[in-house]
PDB file of C-alpha atoms in Angstrom:
ATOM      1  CA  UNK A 231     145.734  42.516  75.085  1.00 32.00           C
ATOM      2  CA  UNK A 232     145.269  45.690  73.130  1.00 32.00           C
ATOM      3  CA  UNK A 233     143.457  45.715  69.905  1.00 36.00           C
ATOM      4  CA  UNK A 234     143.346  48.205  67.066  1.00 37.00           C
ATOM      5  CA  UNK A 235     139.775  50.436  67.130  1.00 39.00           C
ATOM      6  CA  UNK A 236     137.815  51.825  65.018  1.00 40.00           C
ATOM      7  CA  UNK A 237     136.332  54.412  67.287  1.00 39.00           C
ATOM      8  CA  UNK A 238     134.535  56.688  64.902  1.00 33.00           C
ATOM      9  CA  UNK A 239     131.431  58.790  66.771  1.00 26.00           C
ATOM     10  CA  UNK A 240     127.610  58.076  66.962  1.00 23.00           C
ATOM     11  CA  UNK A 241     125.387  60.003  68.644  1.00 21.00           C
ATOM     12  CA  UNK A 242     121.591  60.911  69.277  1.00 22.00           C
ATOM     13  CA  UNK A 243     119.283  58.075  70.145  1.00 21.00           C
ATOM     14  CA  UNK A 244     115.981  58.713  68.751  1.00 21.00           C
ATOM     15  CA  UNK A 245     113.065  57.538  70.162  1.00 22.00           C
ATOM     16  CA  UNK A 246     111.930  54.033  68.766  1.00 22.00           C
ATOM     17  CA  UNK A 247     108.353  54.361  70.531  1.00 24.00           C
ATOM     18  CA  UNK A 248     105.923  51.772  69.402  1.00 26.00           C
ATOM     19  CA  UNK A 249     105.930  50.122  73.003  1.00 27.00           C
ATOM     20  CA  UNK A 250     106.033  46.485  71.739  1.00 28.00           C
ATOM     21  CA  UNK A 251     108.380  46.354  68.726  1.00 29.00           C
ATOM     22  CA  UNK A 252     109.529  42.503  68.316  1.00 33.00           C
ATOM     23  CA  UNK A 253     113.440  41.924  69.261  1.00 36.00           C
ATOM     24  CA  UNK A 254     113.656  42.063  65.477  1.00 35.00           C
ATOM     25  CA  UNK A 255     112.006  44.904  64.690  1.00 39.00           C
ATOM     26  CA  UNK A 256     113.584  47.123  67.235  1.00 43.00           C
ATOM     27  CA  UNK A 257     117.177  45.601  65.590  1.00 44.00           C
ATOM     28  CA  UNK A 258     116.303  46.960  62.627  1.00 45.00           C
ATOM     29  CA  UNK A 259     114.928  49.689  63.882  1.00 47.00           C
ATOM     30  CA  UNK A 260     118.325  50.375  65.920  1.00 49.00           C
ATOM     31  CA  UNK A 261     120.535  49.487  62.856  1.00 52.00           C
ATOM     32  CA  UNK A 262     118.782  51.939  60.573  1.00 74.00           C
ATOM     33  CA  UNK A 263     118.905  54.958  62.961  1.00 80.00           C
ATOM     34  CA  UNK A 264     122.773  53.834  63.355  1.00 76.00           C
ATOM     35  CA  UNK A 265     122.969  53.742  59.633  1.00 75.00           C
ATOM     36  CA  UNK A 266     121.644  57.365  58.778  1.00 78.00           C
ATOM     37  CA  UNK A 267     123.611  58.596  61.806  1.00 77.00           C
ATOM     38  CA  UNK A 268     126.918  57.039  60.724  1.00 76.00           C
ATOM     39  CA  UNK A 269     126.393  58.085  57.417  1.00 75.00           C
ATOM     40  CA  UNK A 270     125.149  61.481  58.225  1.00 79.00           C
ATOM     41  CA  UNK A 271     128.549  62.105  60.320  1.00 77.00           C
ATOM     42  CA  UNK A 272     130.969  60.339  57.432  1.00 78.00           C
ATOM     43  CA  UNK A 273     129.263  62.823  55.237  1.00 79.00           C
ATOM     44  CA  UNK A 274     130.759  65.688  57.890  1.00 80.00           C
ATOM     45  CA  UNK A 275     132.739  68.512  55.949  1.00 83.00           C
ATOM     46  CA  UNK A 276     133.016  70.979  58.616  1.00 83.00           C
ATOM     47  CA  UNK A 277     136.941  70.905  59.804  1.00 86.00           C
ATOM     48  CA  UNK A 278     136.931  71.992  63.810  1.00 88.00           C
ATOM     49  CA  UNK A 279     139.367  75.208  64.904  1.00 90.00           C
ATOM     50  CA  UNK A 280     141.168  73.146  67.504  1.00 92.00           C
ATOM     51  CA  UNK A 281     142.447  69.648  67.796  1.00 94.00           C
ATOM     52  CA  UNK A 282     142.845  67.683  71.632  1.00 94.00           C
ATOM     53  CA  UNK A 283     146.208  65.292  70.769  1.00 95.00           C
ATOM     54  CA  UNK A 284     145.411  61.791  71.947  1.00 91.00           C
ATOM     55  CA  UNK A 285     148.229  59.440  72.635  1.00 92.00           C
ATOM     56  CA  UNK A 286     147.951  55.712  71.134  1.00 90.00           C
ATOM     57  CA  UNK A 287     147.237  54.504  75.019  1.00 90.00           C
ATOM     58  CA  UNK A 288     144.638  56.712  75.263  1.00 91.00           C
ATOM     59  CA  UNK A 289     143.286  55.959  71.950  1.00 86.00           C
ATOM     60  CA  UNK A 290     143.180  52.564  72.502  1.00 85.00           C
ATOM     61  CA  UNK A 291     141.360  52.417  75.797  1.00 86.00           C
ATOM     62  CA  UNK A 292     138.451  54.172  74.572  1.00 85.00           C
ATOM     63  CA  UNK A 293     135.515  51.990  75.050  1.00 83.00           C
ATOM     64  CA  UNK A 294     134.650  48.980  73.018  1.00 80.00           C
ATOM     65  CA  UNK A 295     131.421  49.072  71.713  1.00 81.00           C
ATOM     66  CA  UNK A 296     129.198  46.637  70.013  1.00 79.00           C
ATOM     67  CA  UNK A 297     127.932  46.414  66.822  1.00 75.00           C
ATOM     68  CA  UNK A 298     124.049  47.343  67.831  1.00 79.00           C
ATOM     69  CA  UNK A 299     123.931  49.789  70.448  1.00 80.00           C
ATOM     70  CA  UNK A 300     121.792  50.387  73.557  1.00 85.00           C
ATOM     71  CA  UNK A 301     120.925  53.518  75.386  1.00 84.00           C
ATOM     72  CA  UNK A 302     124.116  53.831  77.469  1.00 88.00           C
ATOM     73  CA  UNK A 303     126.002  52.890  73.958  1.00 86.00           C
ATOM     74  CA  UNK A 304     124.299  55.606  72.448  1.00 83.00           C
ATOM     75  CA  UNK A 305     125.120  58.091  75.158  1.00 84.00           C
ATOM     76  CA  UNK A 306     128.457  57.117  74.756  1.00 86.00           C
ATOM     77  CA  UNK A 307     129.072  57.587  71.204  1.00 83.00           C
ATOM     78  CA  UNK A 308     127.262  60.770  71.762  1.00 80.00           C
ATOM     79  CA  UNK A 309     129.951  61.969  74.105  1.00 83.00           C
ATOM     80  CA  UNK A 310     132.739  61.024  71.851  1.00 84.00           C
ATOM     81  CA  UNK A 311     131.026  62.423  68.197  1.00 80.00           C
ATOM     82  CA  UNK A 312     132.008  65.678  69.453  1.00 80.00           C
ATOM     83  CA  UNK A 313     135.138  65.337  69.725  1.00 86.00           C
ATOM     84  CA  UNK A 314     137.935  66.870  67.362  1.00 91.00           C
ATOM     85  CA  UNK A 315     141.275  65.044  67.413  1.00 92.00           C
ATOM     86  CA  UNK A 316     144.907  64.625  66.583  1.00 94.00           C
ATOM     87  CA  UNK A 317     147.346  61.629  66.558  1.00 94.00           C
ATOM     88  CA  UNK A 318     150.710  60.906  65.621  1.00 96.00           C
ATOM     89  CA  UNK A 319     152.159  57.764  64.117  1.00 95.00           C
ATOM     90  CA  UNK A 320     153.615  55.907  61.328  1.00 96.00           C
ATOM     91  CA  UNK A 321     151.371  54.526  58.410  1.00 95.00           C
ATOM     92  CA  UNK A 322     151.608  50.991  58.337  1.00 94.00           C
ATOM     93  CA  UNK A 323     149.007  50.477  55.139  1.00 94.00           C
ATOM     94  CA  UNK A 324     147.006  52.424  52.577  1.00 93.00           C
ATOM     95  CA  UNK A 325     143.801  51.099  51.279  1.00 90.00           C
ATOM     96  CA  UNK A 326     141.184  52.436  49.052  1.00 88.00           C
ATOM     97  CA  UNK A 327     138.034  51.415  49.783  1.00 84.00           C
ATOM     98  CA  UNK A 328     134.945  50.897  47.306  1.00 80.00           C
ATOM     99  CA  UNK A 329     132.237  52.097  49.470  1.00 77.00           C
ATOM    100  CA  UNK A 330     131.220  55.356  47.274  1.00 70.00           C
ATOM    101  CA  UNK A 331     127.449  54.830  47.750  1.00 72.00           C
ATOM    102  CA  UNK A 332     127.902  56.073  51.888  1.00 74.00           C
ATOM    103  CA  UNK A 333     128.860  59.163  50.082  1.00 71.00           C
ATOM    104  CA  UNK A 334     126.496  59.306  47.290  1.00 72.00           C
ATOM    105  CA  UNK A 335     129.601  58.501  44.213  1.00 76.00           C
ATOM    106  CA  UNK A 336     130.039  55.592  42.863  1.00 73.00           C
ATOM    107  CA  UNK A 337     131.241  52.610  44.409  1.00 72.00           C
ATOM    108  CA  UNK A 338     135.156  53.235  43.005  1.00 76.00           C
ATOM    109  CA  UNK A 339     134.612  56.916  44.511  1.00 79.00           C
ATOM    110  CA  UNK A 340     134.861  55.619  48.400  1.00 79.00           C
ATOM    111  CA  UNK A 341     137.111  56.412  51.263  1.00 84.00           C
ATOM    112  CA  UNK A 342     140.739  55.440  51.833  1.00 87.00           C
ATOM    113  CA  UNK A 343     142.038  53.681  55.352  1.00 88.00           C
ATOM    114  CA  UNK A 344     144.970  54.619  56.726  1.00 91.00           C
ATOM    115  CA  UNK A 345     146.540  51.818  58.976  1.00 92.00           C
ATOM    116  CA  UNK A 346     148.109  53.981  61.684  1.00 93.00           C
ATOM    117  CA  UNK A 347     150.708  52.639  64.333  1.00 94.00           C
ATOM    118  CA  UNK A 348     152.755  53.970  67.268  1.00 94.00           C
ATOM    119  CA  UNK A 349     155.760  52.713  66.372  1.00 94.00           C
ATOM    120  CA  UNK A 350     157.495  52.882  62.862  1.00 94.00           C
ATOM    121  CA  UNK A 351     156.680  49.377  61.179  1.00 93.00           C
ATOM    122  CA  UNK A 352     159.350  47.671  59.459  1.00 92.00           C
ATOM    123  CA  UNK A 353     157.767  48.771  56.070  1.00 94.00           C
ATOM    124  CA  UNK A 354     154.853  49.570  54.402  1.00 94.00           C
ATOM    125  CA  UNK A 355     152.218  46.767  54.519  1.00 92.00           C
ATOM    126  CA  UNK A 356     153.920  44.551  57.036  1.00 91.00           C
ATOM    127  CA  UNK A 357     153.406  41.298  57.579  1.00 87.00           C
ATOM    128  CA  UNK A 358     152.048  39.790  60.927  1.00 84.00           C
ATOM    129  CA  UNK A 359     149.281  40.812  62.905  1.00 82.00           C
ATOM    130  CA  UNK A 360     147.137  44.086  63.054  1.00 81.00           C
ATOM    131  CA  UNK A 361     146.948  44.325  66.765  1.00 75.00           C
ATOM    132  CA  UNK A 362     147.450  47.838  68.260  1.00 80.00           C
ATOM    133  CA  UNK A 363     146.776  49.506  64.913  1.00 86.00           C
ATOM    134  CA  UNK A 364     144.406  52.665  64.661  1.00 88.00           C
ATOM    135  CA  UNK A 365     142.348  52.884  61.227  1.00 86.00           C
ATOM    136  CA  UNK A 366     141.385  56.272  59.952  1.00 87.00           C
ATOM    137  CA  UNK A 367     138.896  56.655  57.215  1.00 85.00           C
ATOM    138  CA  UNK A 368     140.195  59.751  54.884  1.00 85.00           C
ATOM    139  CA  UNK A 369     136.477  59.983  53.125  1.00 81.00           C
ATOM    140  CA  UNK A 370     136.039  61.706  49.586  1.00 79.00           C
ATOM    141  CA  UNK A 371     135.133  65.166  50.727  1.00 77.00           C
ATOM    142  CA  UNK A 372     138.609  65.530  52.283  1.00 75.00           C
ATOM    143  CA  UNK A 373     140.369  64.067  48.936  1.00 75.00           C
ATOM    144  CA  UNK A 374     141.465  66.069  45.726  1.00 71.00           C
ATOM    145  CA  UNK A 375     140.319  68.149  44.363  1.00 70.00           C
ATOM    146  CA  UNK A 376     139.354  69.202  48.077  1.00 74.00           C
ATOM    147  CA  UNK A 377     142.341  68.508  49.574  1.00 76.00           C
ATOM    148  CA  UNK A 378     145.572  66.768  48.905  1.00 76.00           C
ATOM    149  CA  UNK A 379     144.450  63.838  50.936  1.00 79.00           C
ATOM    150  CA  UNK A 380     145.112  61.398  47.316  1.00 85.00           C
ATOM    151  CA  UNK A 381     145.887  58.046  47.240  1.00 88.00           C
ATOM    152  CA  UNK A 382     149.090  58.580  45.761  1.00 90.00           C
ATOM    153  CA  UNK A 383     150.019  60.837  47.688  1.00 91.00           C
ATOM    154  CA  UNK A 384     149.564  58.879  51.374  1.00 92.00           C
ATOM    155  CA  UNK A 385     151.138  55.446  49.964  1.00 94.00           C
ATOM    156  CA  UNK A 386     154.118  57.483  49.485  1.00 95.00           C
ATOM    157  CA  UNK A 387     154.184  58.676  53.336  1.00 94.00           C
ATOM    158  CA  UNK A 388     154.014  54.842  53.614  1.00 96.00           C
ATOM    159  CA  UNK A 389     156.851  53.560  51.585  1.00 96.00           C
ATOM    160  CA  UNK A 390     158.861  56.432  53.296  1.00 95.00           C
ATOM    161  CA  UNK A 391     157.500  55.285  56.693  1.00 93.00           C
ATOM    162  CA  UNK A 392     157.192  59.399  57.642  1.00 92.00           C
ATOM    163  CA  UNK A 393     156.204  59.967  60.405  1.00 95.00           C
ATOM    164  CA  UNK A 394     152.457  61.458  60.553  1.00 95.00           C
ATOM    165  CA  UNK A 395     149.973  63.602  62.442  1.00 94.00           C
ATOM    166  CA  UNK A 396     146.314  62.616  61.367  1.00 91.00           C
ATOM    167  CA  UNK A 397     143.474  65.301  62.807  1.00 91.00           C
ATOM    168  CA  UNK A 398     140.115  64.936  62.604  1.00 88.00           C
ATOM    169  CA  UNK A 399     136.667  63.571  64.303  1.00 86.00           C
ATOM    170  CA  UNK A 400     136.263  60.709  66.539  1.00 85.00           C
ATOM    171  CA  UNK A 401     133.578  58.019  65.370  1.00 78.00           C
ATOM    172  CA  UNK A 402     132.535  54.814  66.034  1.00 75.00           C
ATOM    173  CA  UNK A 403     132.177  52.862  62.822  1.00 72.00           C
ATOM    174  CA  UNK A 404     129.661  50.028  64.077  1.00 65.00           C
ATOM    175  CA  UNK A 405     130.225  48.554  60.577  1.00 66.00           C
ATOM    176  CA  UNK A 406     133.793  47.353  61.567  1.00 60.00           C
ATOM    177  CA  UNK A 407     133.226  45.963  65.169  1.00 58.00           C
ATOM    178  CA  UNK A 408     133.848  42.210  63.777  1.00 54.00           C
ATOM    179  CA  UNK A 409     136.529  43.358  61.255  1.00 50.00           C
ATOM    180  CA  UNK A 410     139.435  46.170  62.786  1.00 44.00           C
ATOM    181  CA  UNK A 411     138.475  48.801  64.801  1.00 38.00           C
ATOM    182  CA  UNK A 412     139.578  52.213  64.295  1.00 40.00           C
ATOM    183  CA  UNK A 413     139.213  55.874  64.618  1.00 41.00           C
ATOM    184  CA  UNK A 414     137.506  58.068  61.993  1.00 41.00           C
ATOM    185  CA  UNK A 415     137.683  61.647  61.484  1.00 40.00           C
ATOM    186  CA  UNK A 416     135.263  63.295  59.330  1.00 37.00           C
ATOM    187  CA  UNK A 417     138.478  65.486  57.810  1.00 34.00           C
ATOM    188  CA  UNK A 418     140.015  61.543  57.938  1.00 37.00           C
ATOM    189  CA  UNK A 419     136.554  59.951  58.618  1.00 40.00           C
TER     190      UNK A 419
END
């Protein structure tokens, strides 16, 4: 069974050293270095010249990763950080979020997630399950005055169930493994 992802990216494992850091410690340890790094790559505001379209197939078999990494998780999210790109779909729900203090606003200031699905849903916020949805994080630098990414502005794509193309960079938001997956874009996540 498919289920919706939030792939963002996460790169760069720094060394822990300290040879015998408890199981604990090196949690932490891991968790804060996932921390800055997710937060250092929401905070992206660099918008990439080119775009590789991903299907919702391909989207959704990227791999599932945990919510603390190891090594080979960390060279995976490394590989997929890079990585500018595109997909089409219908919005199926627009939510603001009040997580402002990733981005140094206040808490009302925070992103917005997009609900993204391949096929049109029978209207905005539909009932039933969340499986096969892709969440995209549309984070403050890429809302007005910046852009015309507004709240307002996406519900109504919603209600009108347009179709949409949402660009951006892939990352893994470890922060949503036990909640919905999805994919992030700097530019939308």
């Amino acid at each position: 069974m498919l289920r919706a992802r939030r792939f963002a990216l996460v790169a760069v494992l720094l060394g822990l050293g300290g040879g015998a850091l408890s199981a604990f410690s090196a949690a932490t340890a891991a968790h804060t270095i996932q921390h800055s790094y997710l937060t250092k790559k929401k905070n992206r505001v660099e918008v990439p010249s080119h775009y590789e379209p991903l299907e919702f197939a391909e989207f959704l078999a990227l791999p599932a990763l945990p919510e603390e990494y190891t090594v080979p998780d960390w060279k995976i999210v490394a590989a997929y950080t890079r990585q500018p790109v595109s997909l089409d779909g219908y919005l199926a729900e627009v939510l603001p979020v009040p997580d402002g203090a990733t981005y140094g606003r206040p808490p009302a200031n925070g992103d917005v997630h997009l609900h993204l699905r391949a096929a049109r849903p029978s209207q905005c916020f539909p009932v039933g399950p969340r499986a096969d949805q892709v969440v995209v994080e549309v984070t403050p630098h890429f809302q007005p005055p910046a852009r015309g990414w507004s709240f307002g502005a996406l519900l109504s794509l919603c209600l009108r169930q347009a179709r949409v193309r949402i660009s951006g960079w892939l990352l893994h938001d470890y922060e949503h493994v036990h909640a919905q997956p999805s994919l992030g874009k700097d530019g939308l996540e």
